[in-house]
mmCIF file of C-alpha atoms in Angstrom:
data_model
loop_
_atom_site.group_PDB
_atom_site.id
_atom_site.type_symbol
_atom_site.label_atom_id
_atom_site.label_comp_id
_atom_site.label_asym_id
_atom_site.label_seq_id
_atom_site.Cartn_x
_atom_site.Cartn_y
_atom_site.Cartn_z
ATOM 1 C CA UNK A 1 26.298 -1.721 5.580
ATOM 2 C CA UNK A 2 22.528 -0.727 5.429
ATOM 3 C CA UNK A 3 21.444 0.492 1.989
ATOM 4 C CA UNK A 4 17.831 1.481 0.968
ATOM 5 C CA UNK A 5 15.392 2.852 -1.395
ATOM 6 C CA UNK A 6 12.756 4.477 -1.102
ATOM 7 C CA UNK A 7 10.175 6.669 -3.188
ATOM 8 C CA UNK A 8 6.561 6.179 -5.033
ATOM 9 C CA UNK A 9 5.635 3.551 -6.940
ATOM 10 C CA UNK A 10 7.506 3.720 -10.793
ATOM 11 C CA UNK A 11 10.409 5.485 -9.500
ATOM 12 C CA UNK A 12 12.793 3.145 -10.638
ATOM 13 C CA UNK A 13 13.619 1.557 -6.900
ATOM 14 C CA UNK A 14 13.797 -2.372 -8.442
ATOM 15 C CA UNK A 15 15.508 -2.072 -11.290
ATOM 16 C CA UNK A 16 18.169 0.712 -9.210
ATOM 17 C CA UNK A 17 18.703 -2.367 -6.781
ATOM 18 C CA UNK A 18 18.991 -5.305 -9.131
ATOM 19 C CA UNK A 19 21.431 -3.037 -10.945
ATOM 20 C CA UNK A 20 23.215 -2.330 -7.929
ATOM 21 C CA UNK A 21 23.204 -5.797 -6.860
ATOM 22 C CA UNK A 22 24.645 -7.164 -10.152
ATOM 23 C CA UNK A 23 27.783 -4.708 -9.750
ATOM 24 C CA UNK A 24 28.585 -5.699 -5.717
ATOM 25 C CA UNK A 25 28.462 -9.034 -6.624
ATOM 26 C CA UNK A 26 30.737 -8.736 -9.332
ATOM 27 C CA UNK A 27 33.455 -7.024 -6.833
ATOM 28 C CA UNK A 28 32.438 -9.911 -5.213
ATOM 29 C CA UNK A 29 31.040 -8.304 -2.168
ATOM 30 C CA UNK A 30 28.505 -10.210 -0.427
ATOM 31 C CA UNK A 31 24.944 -8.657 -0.627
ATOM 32 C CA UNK A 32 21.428 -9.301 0.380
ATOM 33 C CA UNK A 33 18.378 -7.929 -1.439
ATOM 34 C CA UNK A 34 15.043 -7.896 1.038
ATOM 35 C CA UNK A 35 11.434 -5.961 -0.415
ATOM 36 C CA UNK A 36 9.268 -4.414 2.294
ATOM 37 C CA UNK A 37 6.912 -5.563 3.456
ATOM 38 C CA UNK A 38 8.368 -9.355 2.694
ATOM 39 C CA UNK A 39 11.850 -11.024 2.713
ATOM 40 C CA UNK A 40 10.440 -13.608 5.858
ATOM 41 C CA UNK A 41 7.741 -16.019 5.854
ATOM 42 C CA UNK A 42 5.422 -14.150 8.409
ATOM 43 C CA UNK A 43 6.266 -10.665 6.286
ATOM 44 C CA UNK A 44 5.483 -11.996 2.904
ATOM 45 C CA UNK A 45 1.599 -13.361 4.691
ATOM 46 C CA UNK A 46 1.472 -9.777 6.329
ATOM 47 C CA UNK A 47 2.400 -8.499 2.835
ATOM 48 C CA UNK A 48 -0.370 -10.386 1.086
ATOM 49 C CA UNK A 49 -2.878 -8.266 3.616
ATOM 50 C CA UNK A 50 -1.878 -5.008 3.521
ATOM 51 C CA UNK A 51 -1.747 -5.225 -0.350
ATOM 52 C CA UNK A 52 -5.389 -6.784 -1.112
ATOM 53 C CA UNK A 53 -7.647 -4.232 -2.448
ATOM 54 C CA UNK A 54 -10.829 -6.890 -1.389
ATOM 55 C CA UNK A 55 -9.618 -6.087 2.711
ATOM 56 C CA UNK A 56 -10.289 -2.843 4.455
ATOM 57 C CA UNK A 57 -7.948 -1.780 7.104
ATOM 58 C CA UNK A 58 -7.960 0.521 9.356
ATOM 59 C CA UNK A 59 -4.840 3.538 8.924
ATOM 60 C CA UNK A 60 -3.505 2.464 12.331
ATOM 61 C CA UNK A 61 -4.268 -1.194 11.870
ATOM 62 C CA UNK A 62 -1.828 -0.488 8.508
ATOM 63 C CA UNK A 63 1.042 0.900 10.369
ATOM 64 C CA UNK A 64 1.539 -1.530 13.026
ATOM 65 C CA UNK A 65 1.295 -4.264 10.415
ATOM 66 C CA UNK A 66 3.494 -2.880 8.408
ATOM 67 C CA UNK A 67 5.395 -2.347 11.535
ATOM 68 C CA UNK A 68 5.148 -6.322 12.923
ATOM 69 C CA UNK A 69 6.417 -7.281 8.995
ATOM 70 C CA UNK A 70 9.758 -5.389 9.426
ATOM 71 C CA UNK A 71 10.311 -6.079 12.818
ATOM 72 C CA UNK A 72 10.305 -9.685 11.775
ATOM 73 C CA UNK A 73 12.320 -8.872 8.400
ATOM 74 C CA UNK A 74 14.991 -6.702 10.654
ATOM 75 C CA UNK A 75 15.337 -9.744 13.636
ATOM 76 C CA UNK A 76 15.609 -12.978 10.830
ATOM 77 C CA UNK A 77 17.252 -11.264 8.160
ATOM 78 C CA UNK A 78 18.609 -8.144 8.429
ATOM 79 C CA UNK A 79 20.380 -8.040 11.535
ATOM 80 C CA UNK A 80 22.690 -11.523 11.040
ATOM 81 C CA UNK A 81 23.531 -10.578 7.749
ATOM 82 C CA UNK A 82 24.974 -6.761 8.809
ATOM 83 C CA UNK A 83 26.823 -9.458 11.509
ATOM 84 C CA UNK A 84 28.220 -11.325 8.784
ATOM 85 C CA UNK A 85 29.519 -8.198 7.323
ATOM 86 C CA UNK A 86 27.042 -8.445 4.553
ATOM 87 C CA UNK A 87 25.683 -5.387 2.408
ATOM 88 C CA UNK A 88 22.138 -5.366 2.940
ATOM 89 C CA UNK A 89 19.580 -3.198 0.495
ATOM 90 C CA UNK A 90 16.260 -3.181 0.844
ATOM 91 C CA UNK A 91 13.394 -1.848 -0.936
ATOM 92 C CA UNK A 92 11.569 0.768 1.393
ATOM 93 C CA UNK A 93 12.139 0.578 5.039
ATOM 94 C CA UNK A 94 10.343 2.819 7.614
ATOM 95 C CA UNK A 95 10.733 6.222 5.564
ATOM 96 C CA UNK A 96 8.492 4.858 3.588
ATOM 97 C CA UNK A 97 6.039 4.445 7.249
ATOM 98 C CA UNK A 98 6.741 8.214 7.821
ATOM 99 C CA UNK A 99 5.765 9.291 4.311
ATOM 100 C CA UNK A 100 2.866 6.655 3.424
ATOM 101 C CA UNK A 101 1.398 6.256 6.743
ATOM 102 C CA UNK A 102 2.566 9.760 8.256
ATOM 103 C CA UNK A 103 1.882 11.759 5.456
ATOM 104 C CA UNK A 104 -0.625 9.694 3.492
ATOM 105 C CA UNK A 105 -3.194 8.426 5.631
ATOM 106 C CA UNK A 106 -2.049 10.826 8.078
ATOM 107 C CA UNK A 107 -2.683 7.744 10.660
ATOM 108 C CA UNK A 108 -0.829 9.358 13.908
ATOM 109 C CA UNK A 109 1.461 11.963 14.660
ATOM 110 C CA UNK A 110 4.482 11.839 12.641
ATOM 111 C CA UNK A 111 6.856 11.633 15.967
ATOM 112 C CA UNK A 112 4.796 8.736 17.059
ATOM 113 C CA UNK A 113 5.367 7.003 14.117
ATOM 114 C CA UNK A 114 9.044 7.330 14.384
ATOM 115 C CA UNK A 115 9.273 5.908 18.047
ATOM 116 C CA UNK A 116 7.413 2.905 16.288
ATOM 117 C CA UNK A 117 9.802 2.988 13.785
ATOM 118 C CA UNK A 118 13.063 3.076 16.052
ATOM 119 C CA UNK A 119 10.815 -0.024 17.646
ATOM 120 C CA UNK A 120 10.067 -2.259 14.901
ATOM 121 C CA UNK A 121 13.982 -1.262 13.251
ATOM 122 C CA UNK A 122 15.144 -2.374 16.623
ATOM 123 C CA UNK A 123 17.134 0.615 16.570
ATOM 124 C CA UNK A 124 19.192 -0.001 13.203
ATOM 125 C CA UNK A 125 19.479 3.432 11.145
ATOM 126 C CA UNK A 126 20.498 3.116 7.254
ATOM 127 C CA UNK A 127 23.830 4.211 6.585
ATOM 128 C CA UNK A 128 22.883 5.818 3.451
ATOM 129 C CA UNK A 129 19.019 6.036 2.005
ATOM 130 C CA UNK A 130 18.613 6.782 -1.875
ATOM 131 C CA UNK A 131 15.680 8.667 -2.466
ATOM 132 C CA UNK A 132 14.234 8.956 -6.108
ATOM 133 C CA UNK A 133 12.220 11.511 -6.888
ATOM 134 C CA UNK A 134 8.959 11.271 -9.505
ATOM 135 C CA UNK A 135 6.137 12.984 -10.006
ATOM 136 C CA UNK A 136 2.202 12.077 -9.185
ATOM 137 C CA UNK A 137 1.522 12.408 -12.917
ATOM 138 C CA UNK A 138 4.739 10.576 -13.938
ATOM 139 C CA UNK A 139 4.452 7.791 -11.636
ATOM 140 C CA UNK A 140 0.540 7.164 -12.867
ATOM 141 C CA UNK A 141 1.841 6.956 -16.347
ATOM 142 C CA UNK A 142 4.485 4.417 -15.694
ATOM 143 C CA UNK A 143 2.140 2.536 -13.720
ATOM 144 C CA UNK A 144 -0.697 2.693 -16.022
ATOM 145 C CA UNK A 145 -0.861 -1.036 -17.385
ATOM 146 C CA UNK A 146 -0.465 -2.589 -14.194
ATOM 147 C CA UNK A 147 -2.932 -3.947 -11.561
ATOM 148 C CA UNK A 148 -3.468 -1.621 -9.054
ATOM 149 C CA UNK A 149 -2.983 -3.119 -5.003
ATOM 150 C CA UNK A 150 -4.535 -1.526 -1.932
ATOM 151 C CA UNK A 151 -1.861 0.975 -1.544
ATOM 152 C CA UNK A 152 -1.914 1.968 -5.225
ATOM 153 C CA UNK A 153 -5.376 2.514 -4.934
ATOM 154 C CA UNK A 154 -5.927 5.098 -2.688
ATOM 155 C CA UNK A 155 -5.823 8.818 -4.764
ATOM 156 C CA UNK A 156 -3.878 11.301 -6.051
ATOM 157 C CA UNK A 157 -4.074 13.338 -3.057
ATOM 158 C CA UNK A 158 -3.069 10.671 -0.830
ATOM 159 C CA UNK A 159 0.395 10.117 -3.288
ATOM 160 C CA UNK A 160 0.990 14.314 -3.245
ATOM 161 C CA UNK A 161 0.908 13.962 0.591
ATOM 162 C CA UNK A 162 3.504 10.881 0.199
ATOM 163 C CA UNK A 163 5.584 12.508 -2.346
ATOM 164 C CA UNK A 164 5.421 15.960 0.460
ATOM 165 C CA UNK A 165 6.672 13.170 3.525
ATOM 166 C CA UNK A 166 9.479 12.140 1.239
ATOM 167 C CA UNK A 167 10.311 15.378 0.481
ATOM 168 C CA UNK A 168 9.945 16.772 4.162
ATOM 169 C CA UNK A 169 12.509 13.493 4.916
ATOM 170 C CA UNK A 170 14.739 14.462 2.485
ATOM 171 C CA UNK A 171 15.710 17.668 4.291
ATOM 172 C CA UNK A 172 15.840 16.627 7.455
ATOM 173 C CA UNK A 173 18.173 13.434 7.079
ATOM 174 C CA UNK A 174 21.827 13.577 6.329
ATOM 175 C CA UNK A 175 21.597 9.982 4.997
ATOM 176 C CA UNK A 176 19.208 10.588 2.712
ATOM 177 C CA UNK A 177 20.384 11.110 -1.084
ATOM 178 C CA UNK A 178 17.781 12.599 -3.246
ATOM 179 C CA UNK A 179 17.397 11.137 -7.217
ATOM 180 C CA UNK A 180 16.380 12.144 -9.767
ATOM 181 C CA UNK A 181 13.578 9.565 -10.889
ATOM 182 C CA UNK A 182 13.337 10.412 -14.567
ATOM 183 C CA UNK A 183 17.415 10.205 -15.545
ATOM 184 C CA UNK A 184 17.700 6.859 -17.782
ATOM 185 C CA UNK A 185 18.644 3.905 -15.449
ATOM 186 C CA UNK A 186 22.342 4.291 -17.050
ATOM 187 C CA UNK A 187 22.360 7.745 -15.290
ATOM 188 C CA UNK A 188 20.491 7.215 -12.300
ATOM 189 C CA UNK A 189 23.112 3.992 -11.553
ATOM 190 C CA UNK A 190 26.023 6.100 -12.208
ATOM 191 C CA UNK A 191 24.783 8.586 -9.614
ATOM 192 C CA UNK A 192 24.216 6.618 -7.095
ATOM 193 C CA UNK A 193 27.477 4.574 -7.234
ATOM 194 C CA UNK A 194 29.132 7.959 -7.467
ATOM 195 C CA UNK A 195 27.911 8.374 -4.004
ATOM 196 C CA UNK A 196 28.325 5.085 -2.626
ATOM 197 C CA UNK A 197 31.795 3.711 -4.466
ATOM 198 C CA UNK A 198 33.676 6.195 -1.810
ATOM 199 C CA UNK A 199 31.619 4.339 1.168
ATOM 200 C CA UNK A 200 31.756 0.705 0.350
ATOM 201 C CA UNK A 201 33.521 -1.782 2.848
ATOM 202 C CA UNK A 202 36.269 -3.480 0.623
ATOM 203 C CA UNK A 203 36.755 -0.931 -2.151
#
């Protein structure tokens, strides 16, 4: 099974998935935790680009990077673990490509960008996508204290129009499970397992 997360930056995705991750292993279901871009060798140097505020990149440079990292992620990781049976959750996948680079930087057409996607995902669709919703303003706040990378850097009009592509998602895609980003982590957790519990392999 496929699981991931998705949303703006102080929505709670991390701390959602560790928590997740505790309780699988506990009903001792094997699970693998990859970050986007990262989780490979070649994605994690990839990673260290796309994030540096010192580089400047090009918007279409930036999706077929991000693009090359989870193609590489998907083919290493990804893929022989879901062979294995494994439960596989990863933080952002290419929703986050539609919304960021789509939406955001507005880079190419948004259908483009999901032929690249089906591409570089070499074809694998999550089987359910948790979606956590926070404001611009709320997501600044929570991020406040902390350095600021490339992406982070780029506007509040830039994050509306990411926030919008997430939205836009949202109500097109069945899998997609919208959260509510400012529940306590308590709350948000017992949402989401109420939605996933029924779905689990093994339970």
């Amino acid at each position: 099974m496929l699981i991931t997360f998705e949303g703006i930056d102080g929505s709670g995705k991390s701390t959602q998935i560790q928590i997740l991750k505790d309780k699988l292993e506990a009903l001792s279901i094997e699970v693998s935790v990859f970050r986007e871009p990262g989780g490979t060798d070649l994605s994690e140097m990839v990673r260290g680009m796309l994030l540096n505020p010192e580089i400047e990149i090009d918007s279409v440079t930036e999706l077929l990077l991000f693009s090359s990292a989870r193609s590489q992620l998907v083919a290493e990781k990804v893929i022989p673990r879901l062979k294995e049976n494994q439960v596989v959750i990863l933080d952002r996948f290419y929703d986050s490509t539609v919304a960021y680079q789509g939406y955001g930087r507005e880079s190419v057409p948004i259908q483009d960008i999901k032929e690249i996607n089906h591409i570089a995902a070499h074809g694998l669709i999550p089987d359910i996508t948790f979606y956590i919703r926070l404001s611009q303003q709320e997501s600044a706040r929570r991020t406040l204290h902390l350095q600021k990378d490339r992406m982070e850097r780029a506007g509040d009009s830039f994050f509306n129009r990411v926030i919008e592509g997430f939205e836009a998602l949202a109500e097109s895609e069945s899998r997609i499970y919208p959260m509510d980003g400012t529940l306590t982590s308590e709350q948000l957790h017992d949402q989401i397992w109420g939605v996933l519990e029924p779905v689990l392999p093994g339970t």
